[in-house]
Short mmCIF file of C-alpha atoms in Angstrom, two decimals:
data_model
loop_
_atom_site.label_atom_id
_atom_site.label_comp_id
_atom_site.label_asym_id
_atom_site.label_seq_id
_atom_site.Cartn_x
_atom_site.Cartn_y
_atom_site.Cartn_z
CA MET A 1 13.82 -19.38 10.72
CA LYS A 2 11.89 -17.29 12.51
CA LEU A 3 10.83 -14.20 10.83
CA LEU A 4 12.36 -11.59 12.69
CA GLU A 5 15.51 -13.14 12.44
CA LEU A 6 14.82 -13.46 8.43
CA LEU A 7 14.27 -9.93 8.23
CA GLY A 8 16.80 -8.91 10.51
CA ILE A 9 14.35 -6.78 12.84
CA GLU A 10 13.74 -6.62 16.77
CA HIS A 11 10.28 -6.06 17.12
CA PRO A 12 7.46 -7.88 15.26
CA ILE A 13 6.03 -5.19 13.33
CA ILE A 14 6.54 -4.17 9.74
CA GLN A 15 5.66 -0.45 8.60
CA ALA A 16 3.04 -0.73 5.78
CA PRO A 17 4.51 0.21 2.41
CA MET A 18 1.82 2.92 1.67
CA ALA A 19 2.99 4.09 -1.50
CA GLY A 20 2.61 8.14 -2.01
CA VAL A 21 2.74 8.45 1.60
CA THR A 22 6.34 6.89 2.76
CA THR A 23 9.18 9.38 2.80
CA PRO A 24 13.03 8.39 3.37
CA GLU A 25 12.67 9.72 6.92
CA PHE A 26 9.66 7.70 7.53
CA VAL A 27 10.96 4.69 6.33
CA ALA A 28 14.09 5.09 8.33
CA ALA A 29 12.43 6.12 11.38
CA SER A 30 10.68 2.43 11.27
CA SER A 31 13.87 0.68 10.79
CA ASN A 32 15.80 2.60 13.53
CA PHE A 33 13.17 1.90 15.72
CA GLY A 34 13.63 -1.99 15.16
CA VAL A 35 10.70 -3.04 12.97
CA LEU A 36 10.79 -3.21 9.11
CA GLY A 37 10.56 0.01 7.41
CA SER A 38 9.02 -0.06 3.83
CA ILE A 39 9.42 2.09 0.60
CA GLY A 40 6.06 1.93 -1.27
CA ALA A 41 7.47 2.22 -4.56
CA GLY A 42 4.39 1.17 -6.63
CA TYR A 43 4.01 4.61 -8.47
CA LEU A 44 8.01 5.31 -8.71
CA SER A 45 10.10 4.84 -11.80
CA ALA A 46 13.39 2.93 -11.60
CA ASP A 47 15.39 5.86 -11.39
CA GLU A 48 12.86 7.19 -8.48
CA THR A 49 13.11 4.05 -6.74
CA ARG A 50 16.79 4.47 -6.73
CA GLU A 51 17.06 7.60 -5.30
CA PHE A 52 14.62 6.78 -2.42
CA ILE A 53 16.78 3.69 -1.48
CA GLN A 54 19.71 5.73 -1.44
CA ALA A 55 18.08 8.27 0.35
CA VAL A 56 16.88 5.78 3.27
CA LYS A 57 20.24 4.20 3.39
CA LYS A 58 21.59 7.66 4.58
CA ARG A 59 19.31 7.82 7.39
CA THR A 60 19.64 4.00 8.68
CA LYS A 61 22.14 1.13 8.27
CA ARG A 62 19.01 -1.54 9.15
CA PRO A 63 17.24 -3.60 7.21
CA PHE A 64 14.34 -2.20 5.08
CA ALA A 65 12.05 -3.25 2.44
CA VAL A 66 10.72 -2.04 -1.23
CA ASN A 67 7.12 -2.91 -2.36
CA LEU A 68 6.28 -3.20 -5.73
CA PHE A 69 3.16 -3.28 -7.59
CA VAL A 70 2.86 -6.68 -9.91
CA PRO A 71 1.76 -5.09 -13.40
CA GLU A 72 -1.47 -6.60 -14.83
CA GLU A 73 -2.45 -6.44 -18.43
CA VAL A 74 -5.15 -3.78 -18.93
CA GLN A 75 -7.73 -4.60 -21.86
CA MET A 76 -10.00 -1.67 -22.17
CA GLU A 77 -12.01 -0.30 -25.24
CA GLN A 78 -11.55 3.23 -26.14
CA GLU A 79 -15.43 3.67 -25.41
CA LEU A 80 -14.88 2.98 -21.96
CA TYR A 81 -11.95 5.05 -21.55
CA GLU A 82 -13.82 8.25 -22.94
CA GLU A 83 -16.64 7.10 -20.74
CA ALA A 84 -14.72 7.28 -17.51
CA TYR A 85 -13.08 10.42 -18.40
CA GLU A 86 -16.32 12.29 -19.49
CA ALA A 87 -17.64 11.10 -15.84
CA LEU A 88 -14.90 12.90 -14.21
CA GLN A 89 -15.99 16.30 -15.77
CA LEU A 90 -18.34 17.45 -12.90
CA ILE A 91 -15.57 17.23 -10.41
CA GLY A 92 -13.07 18.77 -12.80
CA ALA A 93 -15.41 21.51 -13.19
CA LYS A 94 -15.48 21.97 -9.40
CA LEU A 95 -11.41 22.50 -9.43
CA GLY A 96 -11.72 24.93 -12.47
CA MET A 97 -10.36 22.39 -14.88
CA PRO A 98 -12.88 21.49 -17.48
CA LEU A 99 -10.42 19.71 -19.37
CA TRP A 100 -6.91 18.21 -18.23
CA ASP A 101 -4.42 16.07 -20.05
CA VAL A 102 -4.08 12.52 -18.95
CA THR A 103 -0.63 10.61 -19.19
CA LEU A 104 -1.19 6.70 -18.99
CA SER A 105 1.47 5.26 -16.81
CA VAL A 106 4.06 2.67 -17.85
CA SER A 107 5.12 0.03 -15.07
CA GLN A 108 9.19 -0.16 -14.70
CA PHE A 109 8.57 -3.01 -12.63
CA GLU A 110 11.63 -5.17 -14.34
CA GLN A 111 13.71 -2.17 -14.06
CA GLN A 112 12.83 -1.49 -10.45
CA LEU A 113 13.72 -5.33 -9.53
CA GLU A 114 17.37 -4.71 -11.23
CA VAL A 115 17.53 -1.70 -9.09
CA ILE A 116 16.94 -3.75 -5.99
CA ILE A 117 19.41 -6.08 -6.65
CA GLN A 118 22.03 -3.44 -7.51
CA GLU A 119 21.12 -1.48 -4.23
CA GLU A 120 21.28 -4.27 -2.30
CA VAL A 121 18.05 -4.03 -0.75
CA ASP A 122 17.32 -6.88 2.16
CA VAL A 123 13.64 -7.26 1.24
CA CYS A 124 11.16 -7.07 -1.50
CA SER A 125 7.44 -7.36 -1.16
CA PHE A 126 5.04 -7.81 -3.54
CA THR A 127 1.04 -6.41 -4.09
CA PHE A 128 -1.50 -7.17 -6.87
CA GLY A 129 0.17 -10.65 -7.64
CA LEU A 130 3.43 -12.73 -7.99
CA PRO A 131 6.81 -11.73 -9.80
CA LYS A 132 7.73 -14.49 -12.78
CA PRO A 133 9.48 -17.58 -11.60
CA GLY A 134 12.75 -16.00 -13.45
CA ASP A 135 12.58 -12.95 -11.57
CA ILE A 136 12.03 -14.75 -8.10
CA LYS A 137 14.99 -16.93 -8.77
CA ILE A 138 17.31 -14.10 -9.37
CA LEU A 139 16.16 -12.03 -6.66
CA LYS A 140 16.59 -15.12 -4.41
CA GLU A 141 20.13 -15.57 -5.82
CA ALA A 142 21.21 -11.95 -4.88
CA GLY A 143 19.86 -12.75 -1.44
CA VAL A 144 16.89 -11.01 -1.13
CA GLN A 145 13.90 -12.02 1.04
CA LEU A 146 10.58 -11.94 -0.48
CA ILE A 147 7.20 -11.29 0.81
CA GLY A 148 4.03 -11.92 -1.11
CA THR A 149 0.63 -10.19 -0.34
CA ALA A 150 -2.36 -12.47 -0.05
CA THR A 151 -6.48 -11.85 0.78
CA SER A 152 -7.48 -15.61 0.84
CA VAL A 153 -6.12 -18.95 1.52
CA GLU A 154 -5.93 -19.90 -2.29
CA GLU A 155 -3.65 -16.60 -2.70
CA ALA A 156 -1.56 -17.50 0.44
CA LEU A 157 -0.88 -21.18 -1.13
CA ALA A 158 -0.19 -19.52 -4.41
CA VAL A 159 2.50 -16.98 -2.77
CA GLU A 160 4.11 -20.33 -0.91
CA LYS A 161 4.27 -22.38 -3.97
CA ALA A 162 5.98 -19.71 -5.91
CA GLY A 163 9.00 -19.94 -3.63
CA LEU A 164 8.50 -16.53 -1.38
CA ASP A 165 9.60 -16.49 2.22
CA ALA A 166 6.64 -15.15 3.73
CA VAL A 167 3.30 -13.71 3.18
CA VAL A 168 0.95 -10.72 4.44
CA VAL A 169 -2.57 -11.78 4.87
CA GLN A 170 -4.65 -8.43 4.24
CA GLY A 171 -8.13 -8.69 6.13
CA SER A 172 -11.20 -6.90 4.86
CA GLU A 173 -10.54 -4.18 7.55
CA ALA A 174 -7.40 -2.98 5.68
CA GLY A 175 -6.75 0.59 4.40
CA GLY A 176 -5.78 1.43 0.91
CA HIS A 177 -5.81 -1.18 -1.77
CA ARG A 178 -6.60 -4.70 -1.93
CA GLY A 179 -3.66 -7.02 -2.56
CA SER A 180 -6.10 -9.52 -4.53
CA PHE A 181 -4.75 -11.29 -7.38
CA ILE A 182 -7.42 -14.13 -7.61
CA GLY A 183 -11.16 -12.57 -7.67
CA LEU A 184 -11.65 -10.29 -4.66
CA PRO A 185 -12.14 -12.01 -1.27
CA LEU A 186 -13.10 -9.58 1.50
CA ILE A 187 -12.46 -11.90 4.55
CA PRO A 188 -12.14 -10.46 8.01
CA LEU A 189 -8.40 -10.83 9.24
CA GLN A 190 -9.04 -12.92 12.29
CA THR A 191 -10.54 -15.79 10.06
CA LEU A 192 -8.21 -15.37 7.36
CA LEU A 193 -5.19 -15.48 9.40
CA GLN A 194 -6.24 -18.66 11.13
CA ASP A 195 -7.21 -20.40 7.72
CA VAL A 196 -3.87 -19.26 6.26
CA SER A 197 -1.80 -20.43 9.35
CA LYS A 198 -3.15 -23.72 9.02
CA ALA A 199 -2.67 -23.91 5.22
CA VAL A 200 0.86 -22.84 4.73
CA SER A 201 4.28 -23.58 6.27
CA ILE A 202 5.94 -20.07 5.50
CA PRO A 203 5.83 -17.03 8.12
CA VAL A 204 2.19 -15.09 8.11
CA ILE A 205 2.09 -11.43 8.46
CA ALA A 206 -1.10 -10.03 9.76
CA ALA A 207 -2.55 -6.75 8.22
CA GLY A 208 -5.79 -4.93 8.49
CA GLY A 209 -7.19 -2.81 11.28
CA ILE A 210 -4.33 -3.58 13.79
CA ALA A 211 -4.45 -0.13 15.71
CA ASP A 212 -3.11 -1.12 19.40
CA VAL A 213 -0.81 -3.32 21.14
CA ALA A 214 -3.55 -5.54 22.35
CA ARG A 215 -4.76 -6.22 18.75
CA MET A 216 -1.35 -6.81 17.91
CA ASN A 217 -0.86 -9.38 20.53
CA GLN A 218 -4.37 -10.85 19.36
CA MET A 219 -2.77 -11.61 16.19
CA LEU A 220 0.36 -13.08 17.26
CA THR A 221 -1.69 -15.53 19.28
CA TYR A 222 -3.80 -16.68 16.27
CA GLY A 223 -0.53 -17.66 14.19
CA ALA A 224 1.22 -14.49 12.68
CA GLN A 225 4.77 -14.02 13.15
CA ALA A 226 4.33 -10.13 12.84
CA VAL A 227 2.09 -7.79 12.34
CA GLN A 228 1.98 -4.89 9.46
CA ILE A 229 1.08 -1.25 10.41
CA GLY A 230 -0.28 1.32 8.14
CA THR A 231 -3.35 3.69 9.28
CA ALA A 232 -1.96 3.94 12.94
CA LEU A 233 1.18 5.57 11.35
CA LEU A 234 -0.40 7.74 8.70
CA ALA A 235 -0.48 10.96 11.09
CA ALA A 236 3.40 10.60 12.34
CA ARG A 237 5.19 13.59 11.62
CA GLU A 238 7.70 11.80 9.12
CA SER A 239 4.60 10.62 7.08
CA GLY A 240 4.27 12.31 3.73
CA ALA A 241 0.62 12.34 3.54
CA HIS A 242 -0.97 15.43 2.64
CA PRO A 243 -1.80 17.73 5.85
CA LEU A 244 -5.65 17.51 4.89
CA TYR A 245 -5.19 14.05 4.72
CA LYS A 246 -3.47 13.54 8.14
CA GLN A 247 -6.49 15.68 9.65
CA ALA A 248 -9.16 13.92 7.94
CA VAL A 249 -7.65 10.88 9.53
CA LEU A 250 -7.34 12.27 13.08
CA ARG A 251 -11.08 13.47 12.84
CA ALA A 252 -12.27 10.41 11.28
CA GLN A 253 -15.14 8.73 13.61
CA ALA A 254 -16.16 4.83 13.57
CA GLY A 255 -17.67 3.37 10.21
CA SER A 256 -16.19 6.51 8.18
CA THR A 257 -14.33 4.09 5.70
CA VAL A 258 -15.69 2.46 2.56
CA LEU A 259 -14.41 0.26 -0.38
CA THR A 260 -14.41 1.87 -3.48
CA ASP A 261 -12.94 1.55 -7.02
CA THR A 262 -13.56 5.07 -8.10
CA PHE A 263 -10.19 6.62 -7.74
CA SER A 264 -8.01 3.93 -9.24
CA GLY A 265 -9.87 1.39 -10.93
CA LYS A 266 -8.95 -1.18 -8.21
CA MET A 267 -10.72 -1.58 -4.90
CA ALA A 268 -9.46 0.08 -1.71
CA ARG A 269 -10.55 1.15 1.42
CA GLY A 270 -10.66 4.99 2.31
CA ILE A 271 -12.51 7.69 3.86
CA GLN A 272 -15.91 8.53 2.33
CA ASN A 273 -16.10 11.76 0.85
CA GLU A 274 -17.83 13.73 -1.99
CA PHE A 275 -15.82 12.43 -4.69
CA ILE A 276 -16.85 8.78 -3.98
CA GLU A 277 -20.41 9.53 -3.42
CA MET A 278 -20.40 11.62 -7.27
CA MET A 279 -18.77 8.65 -8.68
CA GLN A 280 -20.73 5.79 -7.26
CA ASN A 281 -22.72 4.60 -10.31
CA ALA A 282 -20.21 6.26 -12.76
CA PRO A 283 -18.29 4.34 -15.65
CA ILE A 284 -14.70 3.26 -14.20
CA ALA A 285 -11.87 2.33 -16.25
CA PRO A 286 -9.69 -0.36 -15.16
CA TYR A 287 -6.52 0.14 -13.05
CA PRO A 288 -4.37 1.52 -13.58
CA VAL A 289 -5.98 3.73 -16.33
CA GLN A 290 -8.74 5.06 -13.77
CA ASN A 291 -5.73 5.87 -11.47
CA ASP A 292 -4.12 7.91 -14.37
CA LEU A 293 -7.20 9.70 -15.19
CA THR A 294 -8.10 11.03 -11.76
CA LYS A 295 -4.44 11.83 -10.98
CA LYS A 296 -4.48 15.23 -11.87
CA ILE A 297 -7.73 15.82 -10.06
CA ARG A 298 -6.33 14.33 -6.67
CA SER A 299 -3.33 16.67 -7.18
CA GLU A 300 -5.49 19.78 -7.88
CA ALA A 301 -7.65 18.92 -4.79
CA GLY A 302 -4.82 18.95 -2.73
CA LYS A 303 -3.35 22.10 -3.71
CA GLN A 304 -6.68 23.88 -3.68
CA GLY A 305 -6.96 22.31 0.17
CA LYS A 306 -10.37 20.44 -1.18
CA PRO A 307 -10.30 17.00 0.67
CA GLU A 308 -13.32 16.03 -0.59
CA PHE A 309 -11.81 15.45 -3.99
CA MET A 310 -8.61 13.51 -2.69
CA SER A 311 -8.12 9.90 -2.09
CA MET A 312 -7.71 9.19 1.60
CA TRP A 313 -6.74 5.95 2.11
CA ALA A 314 -7.72 4.27 5.63
CA GLY A 315 -8.34 1.29 7.73
CA GLU A 316 -11.42 0.48 9.52
CA GLN A 317 -9.71 1.56 12.87
CA VAL A 318 -8.61 5.09 11.47
CA HIS A 319 -10.59 6.67 14.49
CA ALA A 320 -7.83 5.14 16.87
CA THR A 321 -4.83 7.34 14.94
CA THR A 322 -3.06 9.34 16.92
CA GLU A 323 -0.25 12.12 16.19
CA GLY A 324 3.24 11.79 17.06
CA THR A 325 6.64 10.88 15.50
CA VAL A 326 7.18 7.42 14.29
CA GLU A 327 8.97 6.33 17.37
CA GLU A 328 6.35 7.51 19.73
CA ILE A 329 3.56 5.85 17.88
CA LEU A 330 5.42 2.51 17.45
CA GLN A 331 6.44 2.68 21.32
CA LYS A 332 2.73 2.19 22.10
CA PHE A 333 2.92 -1.23 20.47
CA ILE A 334 5.82 -2.64 22.20
CA SER A 335 4.81 -1.11 25.83
#
């Protein structure tokens, strides 16, 4: 079955599930245009995931996806935790918060899967790994289409072997967190897409640096059945990105993004700023602990209007991002 038919969409585009950026209006606008809207539920609780899904359902009758972060076991010595927290104090002081309480996050992944089945969600995608075989079986029995994320041929083969219906191949150009779960490959999208398309039989979705219709069509000729678009939609009116984040995206120049693990403990691509520079050689706790340590800093920076201490994830083609509604931006990809 062709991917568009499988997902119930008109155009070969998936709106990237940008956790912390997607809003019900954003997801519904994407789905109503005829692409696959995606809820970035990686940081949500099960109850928040349900509320989000129901809010999207009120705004569209078309298919949409929920993206989840596959939880990882964290092994960390107390000494590293203390060193990582201490390293953040200089930035905390600049924001007038010399000390702050840290609440360590607890994944509700299994509960979120239950919500997806109960709410009869059409599509569920996964980042940072693969669900357990038992979870995959239950989801498939419930009629949920499943999409994995891969940054290498090895990972794509693992997605196919696990029985998922399609795979997003994430090139090194992509903004946000690397979806890697076997090592940390950094392979340009064109190379990765061509290699994966030869290696797997499930539909392949291309992600990373797709900023215009020409690049999209190029990826479709190289074996992708659809593309995933994130950075190009960041400054959309319906996007939940902080206004300062949107401004930074729209002002960004070519070459303004870097890969960093300083905000979350996991490698991600974003706009270079003072936080990244200050933390370049600092001890970093593993994900998601580092993310928990920096959460209040990022929040406070937003409140104080200091983008130099915010995480602003974006892909290599961020300088091509434009303003407009979701519909206006997506229209450029199908004209």
